[in-house]
Amino acid sequence: MPDKMKRLALISVTDKTGVVEFAHGLVAHGFDILSTGGTAERLRGAGIPVTPVGEFTGQPEILDGRVKTLHPKIHGGLLGNPGRDMHRRQMEDYGIVPIEVLAVNLYPFEQTVMSGGSLAEAIENIDIGGPAMIRAAAKNADRVLVVVDPRDYPLVLGAADDNLRKRLQAKAFAHTAYYDSLIAEYLSSEAPSDPGDTLTVGMRLVNKLRYGENPHQDAGVYVRAFSPGGIPRADQLWGKQLSYNNFLDADAAWELALELQRGVGPAFVTVIVKHGNPCGAAWNKDPAESFHLARAGDPVSAFGGIVAIPGPLTMEAANAMTEKGNFFEVIIAGEISEQVLDVFKRRSGWGQDVRILRAPENSVGGYLAMRSIRGGVLVQDADVDDQKEWRTVTKAEPTEKQLWAMRRAWTIAKHVKSNAIVIASESRLMGVGAGQMNRVQSVRLAIEAAGSDVADCALASDAFFPFPDSIETAASAGIHAVVQPGGSKKDSDVIEAADRLGLCMVFTGARHFRH
């Protein structure tokens, strides 16, 4: 048993990084060490005197270790305040010794789930005693130093002032809140049900950014543990740190590229995004030609844009991208060899200004989309559309070529800021009208970007046409195929205009606003 006159520290950690050095430091400061299980073995192996918790409490670990620290001598030692007369008397009556330092981190629940562990294994890795001790110590932070992060061990061994105590207190509650949020998320996915009136979302910082959208804004990138894929999990192979805006544009490019890839099969897909909107997209059996076609959609906007290529980035595509006159902020691909990476490293004048990412393919299906507003968060299911409910509403039926172009245009329109109009051919994106306050203006911008050769192209609108004017504008430019959700009170007028002008029109039954 520890000397009652000595100071007590309790150490029980799953992550044993730095724990031996920390314990040595505590002993040097006059602490006796209490510990459990594997932590106690590690410390004894390093020659550090340790009192097992079971010996300290007089209660052995039971129920496969589920009950070992849930004892009045532990929680009384953490929660008691000898400065209060009643606390001091009761602690003396029940033989409770104050514990001044608690170092705990929790069972590896997250790692168990991420490694494919079963439900039973995940349940067994739900820590009970650890969170209880952390919360007890954090509640009593004026007297107890609570440490959940090995990076904080040196701070605790230094001068522990009130500011450090408050920081460790907040960090401790954040640690248990994150842990519990992962458990809630996992169990909800195992047995989906109404989550009730609360939403818990656990996120972990993976990238502290230099600044946000503008230099005066702080920013960082956080990931959700059980949401695989996405740009935050990409490996950066080359280039300087991504900016906040790079992440936004890279995400937009990668999401569209993967969705297009699923629709065009074995063809090589290239997507170019600028300021959140696609300015180029193409699909071709030749990877270099795919890039050239995508860039042709808007060569001016493509300069300094974000390029996404699902699957392998070939040598042919890399050589095409590094041709004179091209420059891109970020290039993303599913696979990049060292030889291909060297093409960009050697590109004269680019240096590390271009960032090269290897990104994992996202899981197919929905996810929870969130957007912050002052005072709260808007939450919705992600916009997923499988294109199954299409129906032709005009006398003219689309040809196979027109239907192919319609499907590509419709996919791209989903990724364009509203009001969104997209014109696409059988092989590439031709023109985009994005973010306008009225739909007919978006139609005009898309037509202007597409140029004169639109006879075999399809025009897609992210929402219904409220009046025939957009159809008339499209027809006057040579468009013969239109795809839109339908649902306007003026649908009959719009269909009549399309029939009168000889257009074919398909209603999808789904809207794709993107604000």
Coordinates of C-alpha atoms in Angstrom, one line a residue:
M1 CA 0.0 0.0 0.0
P2 CA 1.2 3.5 -0.7
D3 CA 2.3 5.8 2.2
K4 CA -0.7 7.9 3.2
M5 CA 1.6 10.9 3.6
K6 CA 2.7 10.6 0.0
R7 CA 0.8 12.1 -2.9
L8 CA -1.1 9.7 -5.1
A9 CA -1.3 9.5 -8.9
L10 CA -3.5 7.0 -10.8
I11 CA -2.3 5.9 -14.3
S12 CA -4.4 3.6 -16.4
V13 CA -3.9 4.1 -20.2
T14 CA -4.6 2.2 -23.4
D15 CA -2.2 4.5 -25.3
K16 CA 1.1 4.0 -23.5
T17 CA 3.0 6.6 -25.4
G18 CA 5.4 8.3 -22.9
V19 CA 3.8 6.7 -19.9
V20 CA 7.1 5.4 -18.4
E21 CA 8.8 8.8 -18.6
F22 CA 5.7 10.4 -17.1
A23 CA 5.6 8.0 -14.2
H24 CA 9.3 8.5 -13.6
G25 CA 8.7 12.2 -13.4
L26 CA 5.8 11.8 -11.0
V27 CA 7.9 9.6 -8.7
A28 CA 10.6 12.2 -8.8
H29 CA 8.0 14.7 -7.6
G30 CA 7.1 12.6 -4.6
F31 CA 4.1 10.6 -6.0
D32 CA 3.1 7.0 -5.3
I33 CA 1.7 5.4 -8.4
L34 CA -1.6 3.4 -8.6
S35 CA -2.3 1.5 -11.7
T36 CA -4.2 -1.3 -13.4
G37 CA -3.6 -4.2 -15.7
G38 CA -1.3 -3.7 -18.7
T39 CA -0.2 -0.2 -17.5
A40 CA 1.0 -1.6 -14.2
E41 CA 3.0 -4.3 -16.0
R42 CA 4.6 -1.7 -18.3
L43 CA 5.6 0.5 -15.3
R44 CA 6.9 -2.4 -13.2
G45 CA 8.9 -3.6 -16.2
A46 CA 10.6 -0.1 -16.2
G47 CA 11.5 -0.4 -12.5
I48 CA 8.8 1.9 -11.3
P49 CA 7.1 1.0 -8.0
V50 CA 3.4 0.5 -8.6
T51 CA 0.4 -0.3 -6.3
P52 CA -2.3 -2.3 -8.1
V53 CA -5.7 -0.7 -7.8
G54 CA -7.2 -3.9 -6.5
E55 CA -4.7 -4.0 -3.7
F56 CA -5.4 -0.3 -2.9
T57 CA -9.2 -0.7 -2.8
G58 CA -9.2 -4.2 -1.3
Q59 CA -11.5 -5.2 -4.1
P60 CA -10.0 -7.4 -6.9
E61 CA -10.8 -6.8 -10.6
I62 CA -14.0 -8.8 -11.5
L63 CA -16.2 -9.5 -14.4
D64 CA -13.4 -9.8 -17.0
G65 CA -12.0 -6.5 -15.8
R66 CA -15.3 -4.6 -16.3
V67 CA -15.3 -3.6 -12.6
K68 CA -11.9 -2.5 -11.2
T69 CA -11.9 1.2 -10.6
L70 CA -15.6 1.7 -9.8
H71 CA -14.9 1.9 -6.0
P72 CA -15.4 4.6 -3.3
K73 CA -11.7 4.7 -2.6
I74 CA -11.0 5.7 -6.2
H75 CA -13.9 8.0 -6.9
G76 CA -13.8 9.4 -3.4
G77 CA -10.1 10.1 -3.9
L78 CA -10.9 11.9 -7.1
L79 CA -14.0 13.8 -6.1
G80 CA -13.2 14.5 -2.4
N81 CA -12.0 17.9 -1.3
P82 CA -10.1 17.8 2.0
G83 CA -10.4 21.6 2.2
R84 CA -14.1 21.1 3.1
D85 CA -14.6 20.0 6.7
M86 CA -17.3 17.4 5.9
H87 CA -15.3 16.0 3.0
R88 CA -12.2 15.7 5.2
R89 CA -14.0 13.9 8.0
Q90 CA -15.7 11.5 5.7
M91 CA -12.5 10.7 3.8
E92 CA -10.8 10.0 7.1
D93 CA -13.8 7.8 8.3
Y94 CA -13.7 5.7 5.1
G95 CA -10.0 5.6 4.6
I96 CA -10.1 7.6 1.4
V97 CA -6.8 9.1 0.3
P98 CA -6.8 12.1 -2.1
I99 CA -5.7 11.4 -5.7
E100 CA -4.0 14.4 -7.1
V101 CA -3.1 13.2 -10.7
L102 CA -5.2 11.1 -13.0
A103 CA -3.8 9.9 -16.3
V104 CA -6.4 7.9 -18.3
N105 CA -7.2 7.3 -21.9
L106 CA -9.8 4.9 -23.0
Y107 CA -10.4 1.5 -24.5
P108 CA -9.8 1.5 -28.3
F109 CA -13.4 1.6 -29.3
E110 CA -12.7 3.6 -32.5
Q111 CA -9.8 1.4 -33.6
T112 CA -11.8 -1.7 -33.0
V113 CA -14.7 -0.6 -35.2
M114 CA -12.3 0.8 -37.9
S115 CA -10.4 -2.5 -38.0
G116 CA -13.6 -4.4 -38.8
G117 CA -14.3 -5.7 -35.3
S118 CA -17.7 -7.4 -34.6
L119 CA -20.5 -5.8 -32.7
A120 CA -19.6 -7.9 -29.7
E121 CA -16.0 -6.8 -29.9
A122 CA -17.0 -3.2 -30.2
I123 CA -19.3 -3.5 -27.1
E124 CA -16.5 -5.0 -25.1
N125 CA -14.4 -2.0 -26.0
I126 CA -16.8 0.5 -24.5
D127 CA -14.9 1.8 -21.5
I128 CA -17.0 2.5 -18.4
G129 CA -14.5 3.0 -15.6
G130 CA -12.3 5.2 -17.6
P131 CA -14.8 7.9 -18.5
A132 CA -16.2 7.8 -15.0
M133 CA -12.8 8.5 -13.5
I134 CA -12.0 11.2 -16.1
R135 CA -15.3 13.0 -15.4
A136 CA -14.8 12.8 -11.7
A137 CA -11.3 14.2 -11.9
A138 CA -12.3 16.9 -14.3
K139 CA -15.2 17.9 -12.1
N140 CA -12.7 18.4 -9.3
A141 CA -10.0 20.0 -11.5
D142 CA -9.2 22.6 -8.8
R143 CA -7.5 19.8 -6.9
V144 CA -6.9 17.0 -9.5
L145 CA -4.8 17.3 -12.6
V146 CA -6.6 15.1 -15.2
V147 CA -4.5 14.1 -18.3
V148 CA -6.1 12.3 -21.3
D149 CA -3.5 13.2 -23.9
P150 CA 0.2 11.9 -23.7
R151 CA 1.3 15.2 -25.3
D152 CA 0.3 16.9 -22.1
Y153 CA 2.5 14.8 -19.8
P154 CA 5.4 17.3 -19.9
L155 CA 3.1 20.2 -19.0
V156 CA 1.8 18.3 -15.9
L157 CA 5.4 17.7 -14.8
G158 CA 6.1 21.4 -15.1
A159 CA 4.4 24.2 -13.2
A160 CA 0.7 23.3 -13.0
D161 CA -1.1 26.7 -12.7
D162 CA -4.8 27.4 -12.8
N163 CA -4.7 28.0 -16.5
L164 CA -3.3 24.6 -17.2
R165 CA -5.9 23.0 -14.9
K166 CA -8.7 24.7 -16.8
R167 CA -7.3 23.6 -20.1
L168 CA -6.9 20.0 -19.0
Q169 CA -10.4 20.1 -17.5
A170 CA -12.0 21.2 -20.8
K171 CA -9.9 18.7 -22.7
A172 CA -11.0 15.9 -20.5
F173 CA -14.7 16.5 -21.0
A174 CA -14.1 16.9 -24.8
H175 CA -12.3 13.6 -24.7
T176 CA -15.2 11.7 -23.1
A177 CA -17.8 13.6 -25.2
Y178 CA -16.0 12.6 -28.4
Y179 CA -15.7 9.0 -27.2
D180 CA -19.5 8.8 -26.4
S181 CA -20.4 10.4 -29.7
L182 CA -18.6 7.6 -31.6
I183 CA -20.4 4.9 -29.6
A184 CA -23.8 6.6 -30.2
E185 CA -23.0 6.9 -33.9
Y186 CA -21.9 3.3 -34.3
L187 CA -24.8 1.8 -32.3
S188 CA -27.2 4.0 -34.3
S189 CA -25.8 2.6 -37.6
E190 CA -26.1 -1.0 -36.2
A191 CA -29.8 -0.5 -35.3
P192 CA -31.1 2.6 -37.2
S193 CA -33.8 4.4 -35.3
D194 CA -35.1 7.9 -34.6
P195 CA -32.1 9.7 -32.9
G196 CA -34.6 11.8 -30.9
D197 CA -34.0 15.5 -30.2
T198 CA -30.2 15.4 -30.0
L199 CA -27.5 14.9 -32.5
T200 CA -24.0 14.0 -31.4
V201 CA -21.2 14.2 -33.9
G202 CA -17.6 13.4 -33.1
M203 CA -14.9 15.0 -35.1
R204 CA -11.1 15.0 -34.8
L205 CA -8.7 17.6 -36.0
V206 CA -6.4 16.2 -38.7
N207 CA -5.1 19.4 -40.3
K208 CA -4.6 22.9 -38.8
L209 CA -4.7 25.2 -41.8
R210 CA -2.8 28.5 -42.2
Y211 CA -6.1 30.4 -42.4
G212 CA -9.7 30.0 -43.7
E213 CA -11.4 31.5 -46.7
N214 CA -9.5 34.7 -45.9
P215 CA -6.2 35.4 -44.1
H216 CA -7.9 36.8 -41.0
Q217 CA -10.0 33.6 -40.4
D218 CA -8.7 30.6 -38.3
A219 CA -9.5 27.2 -39.8
G220 CA -8.8 23.5 -39.5
V221 CA -9.9 20.2 -41.1
Y222 CA -11.7 17.7 -38.9
V223 CA -12.7 14.1 -39.8
R224 CA -15.6 11.9 -38.7
A225 CA -14.1 8.5 -37.6
F226 CA -16.6 6.3 -39.3
S227 CA -17.0 8.2 -42.6
P228 CA -14.3 6.7 -44.9
G229 CA -13.2 8.4 -48.1
G230 CA -13.2 12.0 -49.0
I231 CA -10.5 14.6 -49.5
P232 CA -9.6 15.0 -45.7
R233 CA -8.3 11.4 -45.9
A234 CA -6.3 11.8 -49.0
D235 CA -2.5 11.4 -49.0
Q236 CA -0.7 14.5 -50.2
L237 CA 2.2 13.4 -52.3
W238 CA 3.6 16.7 -53.3
G239 CA 3.3 20.5 -52.9
K240 CA 2.7 23.0 -50.2
Q241 CA -0.1 22.8 -47.6
L242 CA -3.7 22.9 -49.0
S243 CA -5.7 26.0 -48.2
Y244 CA -9.3 26.1 -46.9
N245 CA -10.5 27.0 -50.4
N246 CA -8.4 24.2 -51.9
F247 CA -10.2 21.7 -49.7
L248 CA -13.6 23.0 -50.7
D249 CA -12.8 22.9 -54.4
A250 CA -11.0 19.6 -54.2
D251 CA -14.0 18.1 -52.5
A252 CA -16.3 19.4 -55.2
A253 CA -14.1 18.1 -58.0
W254 CA -13.6 14.6 -56.4
E255 CA -17.3 14.1 -55.7
L256 CA -18.3 14.9 -59.2
A257 CA -15.4 12.9 -60.8
L258 CA -16.4 9.8 -58.8
E259 CA -20.1 10.1 -59.7
L260 CA -19.3 10.6 -63.4
Q261 CA -17.0 7.6 -63.3
R262 CA -19.8 5.4 -62.0
G263 CA -21.9 6.5 -65.0
V264 CA -19.5 6.2 -67.9
G265 CA -17.9 2.9 -67.0
P266 CA -14.3 2.2 -68.3
A267 CA -13.7 5.6 -69.8
F268 CA -11.2 8.0 -68.3
V269 CA -12.9 10.8 -66.5
T270 CA -11.4 14.3 -66.0
V271 CA -13.1 17.0 -64.0
I272 CA -11.9 20.6 -63.5
V273 CA -13.4 22.8 -60.8
K274 CA -12.9 26.5 -60.1
H275 CA -14.5 28.3 -57.2
G276 CA -16.8 25.4 -56.3
N277 CA -18.2 24.9 -59.8
P278 CA -17.2 22.6 -62.5
C279 CA -15.7 24.4 -65.5
G280 CA -14.6 21.3 -67.3
A281 CA -15.6 17.6 -67.4
A282 CA -15.0 14.9 -70.0
W283 CA -14.9 11.1 -70.4
N284 CA -12.9 9.4 -73.1
K285 CA -11.0 6.1 -73.7
D286 CA -7.8 8.1 -74.1
P287 CA -6.7 9.7 -70.9
A288 CA -4.9 12.6 -72.5
E289 CA -7.8 13.3 -74.8
S290 CA -10.1 13.2 -71.7
F291 CA -8.0 16.0 -70.1
H292 CA -7.9 18.0 -73.4
L293 CA -11.7 17.8 -73.8
A294 CA -12.3 18.8 -70.1
R295 CA -9.9 21.8 -70.4
A296 CA -11.7 22.9 -73.7
G297 CA -14.9 23.4 -71.7
D298 CA -13.5 26.7 -70.3
P299 CA -9.7 27.1 -70.8
V300 CA -9.6 30.5 -69.1
S301 CA -11.3 29.2 -65.9
A302 CA -9.3 26.0 -66.0
F303 CA -6.1 27.8 -65.3
G304 CA -5.4 27.6 -61.6
G305 CA -8.3 25.2 -61.1
I306 CA -8.6 21.8 -59.4
V307 CA -8.3 18.6 -61.5
A308 CA -9.8 15.3 -60.4
I309 CA -9.2 12.0 -62.1
P310 CA -10.7 8.9 -60.5
G311 CA -8.7 5.8 -60.9
P312 CA -5.1 5.9 -62.1
L313 CA -3.4 9.1 -63.3
T314 CA -1.6 7.9 -66.4
M315 CA 1.6 9.2 -67.9
E316 CA -0.3 10.4 -71.0
A317 CA -2.6 12.5 -68.8
A318 CA 0.2 13.9 -66.7
N319 CA 2.1 15.0 -69.8
A320 CA -1.0 16.6 -71.1
M321 CA -1.6 18.5 -67.9
T322 CA 2.0 19.8 -67.8
E323 CA 1.9 21.2 -71.3
K324 CA 2.9 24.9 -71.7
G325 CA 0.2 27.3 -70.7
N326 CA -1.4 25.0 -68.0
F327 CA -1.3 25.4 -64.3
F328 CA -3.4 23.8 -61.6
E329 CA -3.6 24.4 -57.9
V330 CA -4.5 20.8 -57.0
I331 CA -4.5 17.5 -58.9
I332 CA -6.3 14.5 -57.4
A333 CA -6.3 10.9 -58.5
G334 CA -7.1 7.5 -57.2
E335 CA -3.6 6.1 -58.1
I336 CA -0.4 7.9 -58.8
S337 CA 2.9 6.2 -59.5
E338 CA 6.3 7.6 -58.6
Q339 CA 7.1 8.0 -62.3
V340 CA 3.9 10.0 -62.9
L341 CA 4.6 12.1 -59.8
D342 CA 8.1 13.0 -61.2
V343 CA 6.4 14.6 -64.2
F344 CA 4.9 17.2 -62.0
K345 CA 8.0 17.6 -59.8
R346 CA 10.1 18.4 -62.9
R347 CA 7.6 20.8 -64.5
S348 CA 9.5 24.0 -64.9
G349 CA 7.9 26.9 -63.0
W350 CA 5.4 24.9 -61.0
G351 CA 7.6 24.0 -58.1
Q352 CA 5.6 23.0 -55.0
D353 CA 2.7 25.4 -55.9
V354 CA 0.8 22.4 -57.4
R355 CA -0.5 20.0 -54.7
I356 CA -0.8 16.3 -55.7
L357 CA -3.2 14.2 -53.8
R358 CA -4.0 10.4 -53.9
A359 CA -7.5 10.1 -52.6
P360 CA -9.6 7.1 -51.6
E361 CA -12.8 6.3 -53.4
N362 CA -15.8 7.4 -51.4
S363 CA -18.4 4.8 -50.3
V364 CA -21.5 4.8 -52.5
G365 CA -24.7 6.0 -50.8
G366 CA -25.9 8.7 -48.5
Y367 CA -24.3 10.5 -45.6
L368 CA -25.2 13.3 -43.2
A369 CA -24.7 16.7 -44.7
M370 CA -24.3 19.6 -42.2
R371 CA -23.9 23.3 -42.6
S372 CA -23.2 25.8 -39.9
I373 CA -25.3 28.9 -39.4
R374 CA -25.0 31.4 -36.6
G375 CA -26.5 29.7 -33.5
G376 CA -27.0 26.3 -35.0
V377 CA -26.5 23.7 -37.7
L378 CA -28.6 22.7 -40.7
V379 CA -28.6 18.9 -41.1
Q380 CA -29.9 16.9 -44.1
D381 CA -29.4 13.7 -46.0
A382 CA -26.8 14.0 -48.8
D383 CA -28.3 14.6 -52.3
V384 CA -28.3 11.1 -53.9
D385 CA -30.2 10.4 -57.1
D386 CA -30.1 7.1 -59.0
Q387 CA -31.9 8.5 -62.2
K388 CA -34.5 5.7 -62.2
E389 CA -37.7 7.8 -62.5
W390 CA -37.1 9.6 -65.8
R391 CA -40.0 10.0 -68.2
T392 CA -40.3 11.7 -71.6
V393 CA -43.0 14.4 -71.5
T394 CA -42.8 15.7 -75.1
K395 CA -43.9 14.2 -78.4
A396 CA -40.2 13.9 -79.5
E397 CA -38.3 11.0 -77.8
P398 CA -34.6 11.5 -77.1
T399 CA -32.1 9.5 -79.2
E400 CA -29.6 7.3 -77.5
K401 CA -26.9 10.0 -78.0
Q402 CA -29.2 12.6 -76.5
L403 CA -30.1 10.4 -73.6
W404 CA -26.4 9.7 -72.8
A405 CA -25.7 13.5 -72.9
M406 CA -28.8 14.1 -70.7
R407 CA -27.5 11.8 -68.0
R408 CA -24.1 13.3 -68.0
A409 CA -25.5 16.9 -67.9
W410 CA -27.9 15.9 -65.1
T411 CA -25.1 14.5 -63.0
I412 CA -23.0 17.6 -63.5
A413 CA -25.9 19.9 -62.7
K414 CA -26.2 18.4 -59.3
H415 CA -22.7 19.7 -58.5
V416 CA -23.3 23.3 -59.8
K417 CA -24.4 26.1 -57.6
S418 CA -28.1 27.1 -58.1
N419 CA -29.6 28.3 -60.2
A420 CA -27.7 25.7 -62.3
I421 CA -27.8 25.1 -66.0
V422 CA -25.5 22.6 -67.7
I423 CA -25.0 21.9 -71.4
A424 CA -23.2 18.7 -72.2
S425 CA -22.4 16.7 -75.3
E426 CA -21.9 13.0 -75.7
S427 CA -18.3 13.4 -74.6
R428 CA -17.9 16.5 -72.4
L429 CA -19.2 19.4 -70.5
M430 CA -19.8 22.3 -72.9
G431 CA -21.1 25.2 -70.8
V432 CA -22.3 26.1 -67.3
G433 CA -24.5 28.8 -66.0
A434 CA -24.1 28.9 -62.2
G435 CA -25.4 30.8 -59.2
Q436 CA -27.7 33.2 -61.0
M437 CA -30.7 34.8 -59.3
N438 CA -32.9 33.9 -62.3
R439 CA -32.9 30.7 -64.4
V440 CA -33.1 32.3 -67.8
Q441 CA -29.8 34.2 -67.1
S442 CA -28.1 30.9 -66.2
V443 CA -29.4 29.5 -69.6
R444 CA -27.9 32.4 -71.4
L445 CA -24.5 32.0 -69.6
A446 CA -24.4 28.3 -70.3
I447 CA -25.2 28.9 -74.0
E448 CA -22.5 31.6 -74.2
A449 CA -19.9 29.3 -72.7
A450 CA -20.9 26.3 -74.9
G451 CA -20.6 28.3 -78.2
S452 CA -22.4 27.5 -81.4
D453 CA -21.9 23.8 -81.7
V454 CA -24.7 22.6 -79.5
A455 CA -27.0 20.7 -81.9
D456 CA -26.4 17.3 -80.3
C457 CA -26.0 18.6 -76.8
A458 CA -28.4 18.3 -73.8
L459 CA -29.3 21.0 -71.5
A460 CA -30.0 20.2 -67.8
S461 CA -31.6 22.4 -65.2
D462 CA -31.3 21.6 -61.5
A463 CA -34.9 22.8 -60.9
F464 CA -38.1 23.2 -62.9
F465 CA -38.5 26.0 -65.5
P466 CA -41.2 28.3 -64.2
F467 CA -41.9 29.8 -67.7
P468 CA -41.3 28.8 -71.3
D469 CA -38.7 31.6 -71.8
S470 CA -35.8 29.4 -70.9
I471 CA -36.9 26.7 -73.4
E472 CA -37.3 29.3 -76.1
T473 CA -33.8 30.7 -75.4
A474 CA -32.3 27.2 -75.5
A475 CA -34.1 26.3 -78.8
S476 CA -32.9 29.5 -80.4
A477 CA -29.3 28.5 -79.7
G478 CA -29.8 25.1 -81.3
I479 CA -30.5 22.9 -78.2
H480 CA -32.8 20.0 -79.0
A481 CA -32.8 18.0 -75.7
V482 CA -33.7 19.2 -72.2
V483 CA -33.7 17.4 -68.9
Q484 CA -35.3 19.0 -65.8
P485 CA -37.2 17.9 -62.7
G486 CA -40.6 19.2 -63.6
G487 CA -43.1 20.2 -61.0
S488 CA -43.9 23.7 -62.0
K489 CA -47.5 25.0 -62.2
K490 CA -46.5 26.1 -65.8
D491 CA -45.2 22.6 -66.8
S492 CA -47.9 22.4 -69.5
D493 CA -46.8 25.7 -71.0
V494 CA -43.2 24.6 -70.9
I495 CA -44.0 21.2 -72.6
E496 CA -46.1 23.0 -75.2
A497 CA -43.2 25.3 -76.0
A498 CA -40.9 22.3 -76.3
D499 CA -43.3 20.5 -78.7
R500 CA -43.8 23.6 -80.7
L501 CA -40.0 24.1 -81.1
G502 CA -39.3 20.4 -81.8
L503 CA -37.4 19.7 -78.6
C504 CA -37.4 16.4 -76.6
M505 CA -37.8 16.9 -72.8
V506 CA -37.4 14.4 -69.9
F507 CA -38.7 15.0 -66.4
T508 CA -36.6 13.4 -63.6
G509 CA -39.0 14.0 -60.7
A510 CA -36.0 15.1 -58.5
R511 CA -34.6 18.5 -57.9
H512 CA -30.9 19.2 -57.2
F513 CA -30.6 22.7 -55.6
R514 CA -27.1 23.4 -54.4
H515 CA -26.8 26.5 -52.3

